[in-house]
PDB file of C-alpha atoms in Angstrom:
ATOM      1  CA  MET F 647      13.664-141.481-202.887  1.00 49.00           C
ATOM      2  CA  ARG F 648      14.823-143.152-200.051  1.00 48.00           C
ATOM      3  CA  LYS F 649      13.099-146.319-201.737  1.00 45.00           C
ATOM      4  CA  LEU F 650      14.665-145.729-204.915  1.00 46.00           C
ATOM      5  CA  THR F 651      17.963-145.059-203.159  1.00 48.00           C
ATOM      6  CA  ALA F 652      17.629-148.351-201.510  1.00 49.00           C
ATOM      7  CA  LEU F 653      16.820-150.043-204.587  1.00 45.00           C
ATOM      8  CA  VAL F 654      19.770-148.895-206.315  1.00 43.00           C
ATOM      9  CA  ALA F 655      21.999-149.722-203.891  1.00 46.00           C
ATOM     10  CA  GLY F 656      20.339-153.559-203.535  1.00 47.00           C
ATOM     11  CA  MET F 657      20.951-153.887-207.028  1.00 43.00           C
ATOM     12  CA  THR F 658      24.561-152.904-207.294  1.00 44.00           C
ATOM     13  CA  LEU F 659      25.357-154.979-204.570  1.00 42.00           C
ATOM     14  CA  ALA F 660      23.594-158.159-205.855  1.00 41.00           C
ATOM     15  CA  MET F 661      25.458-157.211-209.243  1.00 38.00           C
ATOM     16  CA  THR F 662      28.977-157.123-207.452  1.00 39.00           C
ATOM     17  CA  ALA F 663      28.025-160.185-205.548  1.00 42.00           C
ATOM     18  CA  LEU F 664      27.942-162.183-209.010  1.00 39.00           C
ATOM     19  CA  PRO F 665      30.938-164.311-209.621  1.00 45.00           C
ATOM     20  CA  ALA F 666      33.224-163.032-212.519  1.00 51.00           C
ATOM     21  CA  ALA F 667      32.560-165.217-215.743  1.00 66.00           C
ATOM     22  CA  ALA F 668      35.007-167.871-215.603  1.00 84.00           C
ATOM     23  CA  GLY F 669      36.508-169.979-218.336  1.00 93.00           C
ATOM     24  CA  VAL F 670      37.290-173.685-218.544  1.00 96.00           C
ATOM     25  CA  VAL F 671      40.544-175.576-218.674  1.00 97.00           C
ATOM     26  CA  ILE F 672      40.791-179.379-220.374  1.00 97.00           C
ATOM     27  CA  THR F 673      43.365-181.509-220.463  1.00 97.00           C
ATOM     28  CA  GLN F 674      43.021-184.623-222.909  1.00 97.00           C
ATOM     29  CA  LYS F 675      45.209-187.359-223.687  1.00 96.00           C
ATOM     30  CA  GLN F 676      45.552-189.042-226.900  1.00 95.00           C
ATOM     31  CA  HIS F 677      46.307-192.262-228.658  1.00 96.00           C
ATOM     32  CA  VAL F 678      46.688-192.394-232.210  1.00 95.00           C
ATOM     33  CA  THR F 679      47.595-195.273-234.594  1.00 94.00           C
ATOM     34  CA  SER F 680      48.151-195.661-238.232  1.00 91.00           C
ATOM     35  CA  GLY F 681      49.094-199.173-239.413  1.00 89.00           C
ATOM     36  CA  ALA F 682      52.354-200.032-237.352  1.00 91.00           C
ATOM     37  CA  ASN F 683      52.837-196.442-236.289  1.00 93.00           C
ATOM     38  CA  SER F 684      51.571-195.071-233.000  1.00 94.00           C
ATOM     39  CA  ARG F 685      51.885-191.884-230.981  1.00 94.00           C
ATOM     40  CA  ASP F 686      50.597-190.630-227.225  1.00 96.00           C
ATOM     41  CA  ALA F 687      50.292-187.042-227.039  1.00 95.00           C
ATOM     42  CA  GLU F 688      48.563-184.536-224.521  1.00 96.00           C
ATOM     43  CA  GLN F 689      46.964-181.235-225.355  1.00 95.00           C
ATOM     44  CA  THR F 690      45.196-178.742-223.135  1.00 97.00           C
ATOM     45  CA  VAL F 691      42.285-176.580-224.335  1.00 96.00           C
ATOM     46  CA  SER F 692      41.324-173.343-222.801  1.00 97.00           C
ATOM     47  CA  VAL F 693      37.918-171.661-223.264  1.00 97.00           C
ATOM     48  CA  GLN F 694      36.919-168.409-222.015  1.00 97.00           C
ATOM     49  CA  GLY F 695      34.152-165.596-223.685  1.00 96.00           C
ATOM     50  CA  ASN F 696      34.786-165.670-227.271  1.00 96.00           C
ATOM     51  CA  LYS F 697      38.747-167.169-227.026  1.00 97.00           C
ATOM     52  CA  GLN F 698      39.989-170.215-227.143  1.00 97.00           C
ATOM     53  CA  LYS F 699      43.819-171.589-226.977  1.00 97.00           C
ATOM     54  CA  THR F 700      44.625-175.258-227.519  1.00 96.00           C
ATOM     55  CA  GLU F 701      48.255-176.264-226.743  1.00 97.00           C
ATOM     56  CA  THR F 702      49.948-179.433-227.806  1.00 94.00           C
ATOM     57  CA  GLU F 703      54.024-180.553-227.548  1.00 90.00           C
ATOM     58  CA  ARG F 704      54.494-178.863-231.008  1.00 92.00           C
ATOM     59  CA  HIS F 705      52.087-175.963-231.246  1.00 94.00           C
ATOM     60  CA  THR F 706      49.428-173.292-229.457  1.00 97.00           C
ATOM     61  CA  ILE F 707      46.798-172.204-231.500  1.00 96.00           C
ATOM     62  CA  ILE F 708      44.452-169.055-230.001  1.00 97.00           C
ATOM     63  CA  THR F 709      41.197-168.218-231.784  1.00 95.00           C
ATOM     64  CA  ASP F 710      39.878-165.135-230.988  1.00 97.00           C
ATOM     65  CA  LEU F 711      36.411-164.615-232.234  1.00 95.00           C
ATOM     66  CA  ASP F 712      35.987-160.883-231.461  1.00 95.00           C
ATOM     67  CA  LYS F 713      38.908-159.845-233.208  1.00 95.00           C
ATOM     68  CA  GLY F 714      38.096-162.389-236.255  1.00 94.00           C
ATOM     69  CA  MET F 715      41.817-164.008-236.295  1.00 95.00           C
ATOM     70  CA  MET F 716      43.580-167.370-235.321  1.00 94.00           C
ATOM     71  CA  TYR F 717      47.319-166.964-234.266  1.00 97.00           C
ATOM     72  CA  VAL F 718      49.425-170.306-234.799  1.00 95.00           C
ATOM     73  CA  ILE F 719      52.388-169.949-232.433  1.00 97.00           C
ATOM     74  CA  ASP F 720      55.435-172.002-232.735  1.00 97.00           C
ATOM     75  CA  PRO F 721      57.014-171.988-228.939  1.00 96.00           C
ATOM     76  CA  LYS F 722      60.211-173.778-229.566  1.00 95.00           C
ATOM     77  CA  ALA F 723      60.808-171.178-232.576  1.00 96.00           C
ATOM     78  CA  LYS F 724      59.334-168.145-230.773  1.00 97.00           C
ATOM     79  CA  ASN F 725      57.409-167.213-233.852  1.00 97.00           C
ATOM     80  CA  TYR F 726      53.782-167.463-235.384  1.00 97.00           C
ATOM     81  CA  PHE F 727      51.647-166.749-238.400  1.00 94.00           C
ATOM     82  CA  GLU F 728      48.120-165.179-238.312  1.00 94.00           C
ATOM     83  CA  ILE F 729      45.117-166.814-239.933  1.00 89.00           C
ATOM     84  CA  GLU F 730      41.745-164.657-240.559  1.00 91.00           C
ATOM     85  CA  PHE F 731      38.550-165.921-239.163  1.00 89.00           C
ATOM     86  CA  PRO F 732      36.559-167.026-240.850  1.00 85.00           C
ATOM     87  CA  PRO F 733      38.947-167.296-243.908  1.00 80.00           C
ATOM     88  CA  LYS F 734      38.421-166.469-247.152  1.00 76.00           C
ATOM     89  CA  GLY F 735      39.042-167.782-250.729  1.00 71.00           C
ATOM     90  CA  ASP F 736      40.401-171.673-251.058  1.00 67.00           C
ATOM     91  CA  MET F 737      40.583-171.790-247.431  1.00 70.00           C
ATOM     92  CA  ALA F 738      37.216-170.664-246.717  1.00 67.00           C
ATOM     93  CA  LYS F 739      35.799-173.398-249.300  1.00 65.00           C
ATOM     94  CA  MET F 740      38.182-176.239-247.545  1.00 66.00           C
ATOM     95  CA  MET F 741      37.091-175.368-244.151  1.00 66.00           C
ATOM     96  CA  ALA F 742      33.453-175.148-244.747  1.00 62.00           C
ATOM     97  CA  ALA F 743      33.871-178.682-246.390  1.00 60.00           C
ATOM     98  CA  SER F 744      35.352-180.095-243.330  1.00 60.00           C
ATOM     99  CA  GLN F 745      33.127-178.290-241.057  1.00 59.00           C
ATOM    100  CA  SER F 746      29.766-179.236-242.545  1.00 54.00           C
ATOM    101  CA  ALA F 747      30.925-182.995-241.686  1.00 54.00           C
ATOM    102  CA  ALA F 748      32.335-181.713-238.330  1.00 58.00           C
ATOM    103  CA  MET F 749      28.919-180.687-236.927  1.00 61.00           C
ATOM    104  CA  ASN F 750      26.971-183.364-238.343  1.00 73.00           C
ATOM    105  CA  PHE F 751      26.120-185.464-235.050  1.00 87.00           C
ATOM    106  CA  LYS F 752      23.520-187.946-234.106  1.00 90.00           C
ATOM    107  CA  LYS F 753      22.692-189.367-230.841  1.00 93.00           C
ATOM    108  CA  ALA F 754      24.030-192.715-230.710  1.00 94.00           C
ATOM    109  CA  GLY F 755      21.435-193.876-227.923  1.00 94.00           C
ATOM    110  CA  THR F 756      24.356-194.480-225.118  1.00 97.00           C
ATOM    111  CA  THR F 757      25.649-192.695-222.077  1.00 97.00           C
ATOM    112  CA  ARG F 758      29.039-193.347-220.063  1.00 96.00           C
ATOM    113  CA  GLU F 759      30.982-191.757-217.401  1.00 96.00           C
ATOM    114  CA  VAL F 760      34.470-190.092-218.225  1.00 96.00           C
ATOM    115  CA  ALA F 761      36.432-187.959-215.581  1.00 95.00           C
ATOM    116  CA  GLY F 762      33.480-188.384-213.119  1.00 95.00           C
ATOM    117  CA  TYR F 763      30.735-187.012-215.093  1.00 97.00           C
ATOM    118  CA  LYS F 764      27.939-188.368-217.154  1.00 97.00           C
ATOM    119  CA  CYS F 765      28.171-187.831-220.981  1.00 98.00           C
ATOM    120  CA  THR F 766      25.934-188.764-223.996  1.00 97.00           C
ATOM    121  CA  ASP F 767      27.421-190.326-227.075  1.00 97.00           C
ATOM    122  CA  TYR F 768      27.006-189.216-230.459  1.00 95.00           C
ATOM    123  CA  ASN F 769      27.752-190.697-233.650  1.00 93.00           C
ATOM    124  CA  GLY F 770      28.861-188.147-236.624  1.00 89.00           C
ATOM    125  CA  GLY F 771      31.326-188.087-239.810  1.00 83.00           C
ATOM    126  CA  GLY F 772      30.949-187.641-243.596  1.00 78.00           C
ATOM    127  CA  HIS F 773      33.335-186.819-246.451  1.00 71.00           C
ATOM    128  CA  MET F 774      36.396-184.484-245.772  1.00 70.00           C
ATOM    129  CA  MET F 775      39.480-183.576-247.846  1.00 64.00           C
ATOM    130  CA  GLN F 776      41.399-186.395-246.894  1.00 65.00           C
ATOM    131  CA  GLY F 777      38.533-189.076-246.913  1.00 72.00           C
ATOM    132  CA  GLU F 778      36.100-190.724-245.077  1.00 80.00           C
ATOM    133  CA  TYR F 779      35.701-189.788-241.643  1.00 83.00           C
ATOM    134  CA  THR F 780      33.732-191.644-238.676  1.00 89.00           C
ATOM    135  CA  VAL F 781      33.532-190.693-234.949  1.00 91.00           C
ATOM    136  CA  LYS F 782      31.757-191.237-231.644  1.00 95.00           C
ATOM    137  CA  GLU F 783      31.748-188.013-229.349  1.00 95.00           C
ATOM    138  CA  CYS F 784      30.739-188.310-225.801  1.00 97.00           C
ATOM    139  CA  PHE F 785      29.094-184.782-224.796  1.00 97.00           C
ATOM    140  CA  SER F 786      28.813-183.847-221.274  1.00 97.00           C
ATOM    141  CA  THR F 787      26.197-180.973-220.103  1.00 96.00           C
ATOM    142  CA  ALA F 788      27.353-181.747-216.266  1.00 96.00           C
ATOM    143  CA  ALA F 789      31.121-180.931-216.320  1.00 97.00           C
ATOM    144  CA  PRO F 790      32.565-177.725-215.253  1.00 96.00           C
ATOM    145  CA  GLY F 791      32.589-175.099-218.044  1.00 95.00           C
ATOM    146  CA  ALA F 792      30.030-177.124-220.393  1.00 96.00           C
ATOM    147  CA  ARG F 793      27.648-173.757-220.831  1.00 94.00           C
ATOM    148  CA  GLU F 794      31.184-171.696-221.521  1.00 95.00           C
ATOM    149  CA  PHE F 795      32.214-174.337-224.221  1.00 95.00           C
ATOM    150  CA  SER F 796      29.181-174.554-225.891  1.00 93.00           C
ATOM    151  CA  ALA F 797      28.456-171.026-226.116  1.00 94.00           C
ATOM    152  CA  PHE F 798      32.003-170.721-227.733  1.00 94.00           C
ATOM    153  CA  GLU F 799      31.628-173.595-230.198  1.00 89.00           C
ATOM    154  CA  LYS F 800      28.047-171.849-231.308  1.00 87.00           C
ATOM    155  CA  ASN F 801      29.337-168.735-231.700  1.00 90.00           C
ATOM    156  CA  MET F 802      32.057-169.971-233.928  1.00 86.00           C
ATOM    157  CA  ALA F 803      29.766-172.232-236.184  1.00 82.00           C
ATOM    158  CA  ASP F 804      27.660-169.454-236.845  1.00 83.00           C
ATOM    159  CA  LYS F 805      30.811-167.170-238.015  1.00 84.00           C
ATOM    160  CA  LEU F 806      31.603-170.389-239.885  1.00 79.00           C
ATOM    161  CA  LYS F 807      28.205-170.365-241.790  1.00 77.00           C
ATOM    162  CA  SER F 808      29.260-167.292-243.631  1.00 73.00           C
ATOM    163  CA  VAL F 809      31.548-169.366-245.373  1.00 68.00           C
ATOM    164  CA  GLY F 810      28.889-172.104-246.137  1.00 61.00           C
ATOM    165  CA  ALA F 811      29.414-174.633-243.230  1.00 54.00           C
ATOM    166  CA  SER F 812      26.067-176.175-241.696  1.00 55.00           C
ATOM    167  CA  PRO F 813      25.474-179.364-240.565  1.00 51.00           C
ATOM    168  CA  ALA F 814      25.318-182.067-243.072  1.00 50.00           C
ATOM    169  CA  GLY F 815      22.382-184.856-243.184  1.00 51.00           C
ATOM    170  CA  GLY F 816      20.203-183.223-240.922  1.00 53.00           C
ATOM    171  CA  GLY F 817      22.468-183.609-238.088  1.00 59.00           C
ATOM    172  CA  GLU F 818      23.035-181.376-235.116  1.00 68.00           C
ATOM    173  CA  ILE F 819      25.642-179.746-232.843  1.00 79.00           C
ATOM    174  CA  PRO F 820      25.672-181.387-229.481  1.00 88.00           C
ATOM    175  CA  GLY F 821      25.840-179.167-226.571  1.00 90.00           C
ATOM    176  CA  GLY F 822      28.335-179.361-223.426  1.00 94.00           C
ATOM    177  CA  VAL F 823      31.551-180.169-223.717  1.00 95.00           C
ATOM    178  CA  PRO F 824      33.218-183.407-225.359  1.00 95.00           C
ATOM    179  CA  LEU F 825      34.829-185.775-222.830  1.00 97.00           C
ATOM    180  CA  ALA F 826      35.712-188.593-224.960  1.00 97.00           C
ATOM    181  CA  LEU F 827      36.250-189.132-228.806  1.00 95.00           C
ATOM    182  CA  ASP F 828      37.213-192.167-230.924  1.00 95.00           C
ATOM    183  CA  SER F 829      37.285-191.550-234.601  1.00 92.00           C
ATOM    184  CA  THR F 830      38.580-193.252-237.952  1.00 92.00           C
ATOM    185  CA  MET F 831      39.748-191.285-241.056  1.00 86.00           C
ATOM    186  CA  LYS F 832      40.152-193.473-244.148  1.00 85.00           C
ATOM    187  CA  MET F 833      42.246-191.777-246.405  1.00 75.00           C
ATOM    188  CA  GLY F 834      41.704-191.735-250.246  1.00 68.00           C
ATOM    189  CA  HIS F 835      39.065-189.624-252.311  1.00 65.00           C
ATOM    190  CA  VAL F 836      41.051-186.107-251.923  1.00 62.00           C
ATOM    191  CA  SER F 837      39.146-182.962-253.168  1.00 60.00           C
ATOM    192  CA  LEU F 838      40.697-179.686-252.732  1.00 60.00           C
ATOM    193  CA  PRO F 839      39.470-176.438-254.549  1.00 59.00           C
ATOM    194  CA  GLY F 840      41.633-175.464-257.639  1.00 66.00           C
ATOM    195  CA  MET F 841      43.498-179.209-257.946  1.00 69.00           C
ATOM    196  CA  ALA F 842      43.925-180.757-261.178  1.00 76.00           C
ATOM    197  CA  PRO F 843      42.022-183.821-261.769  1.00 77.00           C
ATOM    198  CA  ASP F 844      45.566-185.523-262.821  1.00 80.00           C
ATOM    199  CA  GLN F 845      47.086-184.373-259.597  1.00 78.00           C
ATOM    200  CA  ALA F 846      44.204-185.775-257.834  1.00 72.00           C
ATOM    201  CA  ALA F 847      44.357-188.861-258.944  1.00 77.00           C
ATOM    202  CA  LYS F 848      47.930-189.223-258.040  1.00 79.00           C
ATOM    203  CA  ILE F 849      47.556-187.915-254.573  1.00 75.00           C
ATOM    204  CA  ASN F 850      44.392-190.349-254.311  1.00 73.00           C
ATOM    205  CA  GLU F 851      46.183-193.484-255.460  1.00 77.00           C
ATOM    206  CA  MET F 852      48.846-192.509-252.777  1.00 77.00           C
ATOM    207  CA  MET F 853      46.497-191.714-249.669  1.00 73.00           C
ATOM    208  CA  ALA F 854      44.579-195.040-250.465  1.00 74.00           C
ATOM    209  CA  LYS F 855      47.539-197.097-249.790  1.00 78.00           C
ATOM    210  CA  ARG F 856      47.756-195.716-246.295  1.00 82.00           C
ATOM    211  CA  PRO F 857      45.915-197.429-243.513  1.00 89.00           C
ATOM    212  CA  PRO F 858      43.218-195.498-241.405  1.00 91.00           C
ATOM    213  CA  VAL F 859      44.153-192.971-238.787  1.00 91.00           C
ATOM    214  CA  VAL F 860      42.626-194.114-235.406  1.00 95.00           C
ATOM    215  CA  THR F 861      42.423-191.723-232.829  1.00 95.00           C
ATOM    216  CA  SER F 862      41.351-191.909-229.122  1.00 96.00           C
ATOM    217  CA  THR F 863      41.083-189.005-227.059  1.00 96.00           C
ATOM    218  CA  LEU F 864      39.905-188.715-223.441  1.00 97.00           C
ATOM    219  CA  VAL F 865      39.456-185.774-220.987  1.00 97.00           C
ATOM    220  CA  GLU F 866      41.687-186.475-217.926  1.00 96.00           C
ATOM    221  CA  LYS F 867      40.794-183.266-215.889  1.00 96.00           C
ATOM    222  CA  ILE F 868      38.297-180.345-216.728  1.00 96.00           C
ATOM    223  CA  GLU F 869      38.308-177.338-214.338  1.00 95.00           C
ATOM    224  CA  SER F 870      36.689-174.137-214.136  1.00 95.00           C
ATOM    225  CA  LYS F 871      39.223-171.379-214.129  1.00 93.00           C
ATOM    226  CA  LYS F 872      39.248-167.446-214.240  1.00 95.00           C
ATOM    227  CA  LEU F 873      41.556-166.803-217.079  1.00 96.00           C
ATOM    228  CA  THR F 874      43.016-163.241-217.996  1.00 95.00           C
ATOM    229  CA  ASP F 875      43.611-161.755-221.711  1.00 94.00           C
ATOM    230  CA  ALA F 876      47.197-162.596-221.175  1.00 95.00           C
ATOM    231  CA  ASP F 877      46.619-166.670-221.749  1.00 96.00           C
ATOM    232  CA  PHE F 878      45.292-165.646-224.714  1.00 97.00           C
ATOM    233  CA  ALA F 879      47.828-163.476-226.111  1.00 96.00           C
ATOM    234  CA  VAL F 880      50.872-164.013-228.553  1.00 97.00           C
ATOM    235  CA  PRO F 881      53.849-163.433-226.391  1.00 96.00           C
ATOM    236  CA  ALA F 882      55.824-159.988-227.074  1.00 95.00           C
ATOM    237  CA  ASP F 883      58.771-161.170-227.702  1.00 96.00           C
ATOM    238  CA  PHE F 884      57.694-163.648-230.611  1.00 97.00           C
ATOM    239  CA  THR F 885      58.298-162.968-234.217  1.00 97.00           C
ATOM    240  CA  LYS F 886      55.311-162.775-236.724  1.00 96.00           C
ATOM    241  CA  ARG F 887      55.758-164.713-240.323  1.00 95.00           C
ATOM    242  CA  GLU F 888      54.081-165.253-243.384  1.00 90.00           C
ATOM    243  CA  LEU F 889      51.403-167.548-243.415  1.00 78.00           C
ATOM    244  CA  PRO F 890      52.428-170.772-245.345  1.00 68.00           C
ATOM    245  CA  ALA F 891      51.049-171.289-248.970  1.00 61.00           C
ATOM    246  CA  GLN F 892      48.174-173.358-248.749  1.00 50.00           C
ATOM    247  CA  GLY F 893      48.003-174.586-252.043  1.00 44.00           C
ATOM    248  CA  PRO F 894      46.334-178.122-253.271  1.00 39.00           C
ATOM    249  CA  GLY F 895      48.928-180.465-252.015  1.00 37.00           C
ATOM    250  CA  PRO F 896      49.156-183.023-249.215  1.00 36.00           C
ATOM    251  CA  GLY F 897      50.194-180.483-247.188  1.00 37.00           C
ATOM    252  CA  ALA F 898      46.899-178.331-247.281  1.00 36.00           C
ATOM    253  CA  MET F 899      45.185-181.820-246.440  1.00 34.00           C
ATOM    254  CA  LYS F 900      45.861-181.249-242.516  1.00 36.00           C
ATOM    255  CA  MET F 901      42.682-178.827-242.023  1.00 32.00           C
ATOM    256  CA  GLY F 902      39.299-180.390-240.883  1.00 34.00           C
ATOM    257  CA  PRO F 903      38.201-182.994-237.979  1.00 34.00           C
ATOM    258  CA  GLY F 904      41.865-184.725-237.812  1.00 34.00           C
ATOM    259  CA  ALA F 905      43.598-181.117-237.658  1.00 33.00           C
ATOM    260  CA  GLY F 906      43.830-181.077-233.699  1.00 36.00           C
ATOM    261  CA  ALA F 907      43.677-177.144-232.725  1.00 33.00           C
ATOM    262  CA  MET F 908      43.153-175.967-236.541  1.00 33.00           C
ATOM    263  CA  LYS F 909      39.844-178.269-236.775  1.00 40.00           C
ATOM    264  CA  MET F 910      37.029-176.172-235.795  1.00 36.00           C
ATOM    265  CA  GLY F 911      33.997-177.171-233.874  1.00 39.00           C
ATOM    266  CA  PRO F 912      33.136-179.917-230.900  1.00 37.00           C
ATOM    267  CA  GLY F 913      35.255-182.237-232.453  1.00 42.00           C
ATOM    268  CA  ALA F 914      38.628-179.828-232.137  1.00 44.00           C
ATOM    269  CA  MET F 915      39.499-182.514-229.677  1.00 43.00           C
ATOM    270  CA  ALA F 916      41.056-184.633-232.625  1.00 39.00           C
ATOM    271  CA  PRO F 917      44.853-184.802-233.532  1.00 37.00           C
ATOM    272  CA  ALA F 918      46.191-184.494-236.858  1.00 38.00           C
ATOM    273  CA  ALA F 919      44.527-187.304-238.941  1.00 35.00           C
ATOM    274  CA  GLY F 920      46.050-185.952-242.446  1.00 35.00           C
ATOM    275  CA  ALA F 921      49.137-187.463-241.312  1.00 36.00           C
ATOM    276  CA  SER F 922      50.867-190.667-239.938  1.00 35.00           C
ATOM    277  CA  PRO F 923      51.142-190.486-236.072  1.00 36.00           C
ATOM    278  CA  ALA F 924      54.818-191.055-236.630  1.00 37.00           C
ATOM    279  CA  ALA F 925      55.114-187.556-238.290  1.00 37.00           C
ATOM    280  CA  HIS F 926      54.368-185.741-235.111  1.00 35.00           C
TER     281      HIS F 926
END
């Protein structure tokens, strides 16, 4: 009995001595060009457990996989709207198409060092609803929070499989945390669920005249940090509003690898490629 008591006491001590699960906070710098237009921006991505928050100059987006919800917050207007996750209907079809290409990575055969950590380059891309998308992204398994980030991305990808998203062309979803991203979005050949052929033709003609959107994203700082539930909560004094219509029009084309925080998966570092940099 004395041995059993000692064993239980030892196990309890060992468990309490384990560090609490910490999250990861990633600070990124972005440079986006489209023809003569360009912009520089900064965003912060925080991940802990099944929650992710991405903060940009204009919006904050919280994804809570346990609740099955995304919250798109406008800090200046002090309001927000909710999106069910994974989504349903036409939005699910659009997200599935975007994610299938976004998860299609293959090793590039090169490595580099970013923010003091070694990372491995992967090439990816495919046909998105906006057009053709290519990307080189450098993933690190040595950087702080790499395991936590990978676990969140895997859980998110598993949930998106329910709406038909899966790696295209035999690609893979790299492990680790992305430290650098270089992407190009060539606009045109738009394909949206429910869009009439003549409307699609007009939009494709318009989009084809736009120069490619080229994005460069680099992690400046990455750190492990214990986050709280409040870090992933909508402020209590913010007003809920209705979800904007996602009909088949140009405004609906901002989902996918170029959609910043709205983008799911490892490529979430990318900004809104569906619009000219000058529009942000």
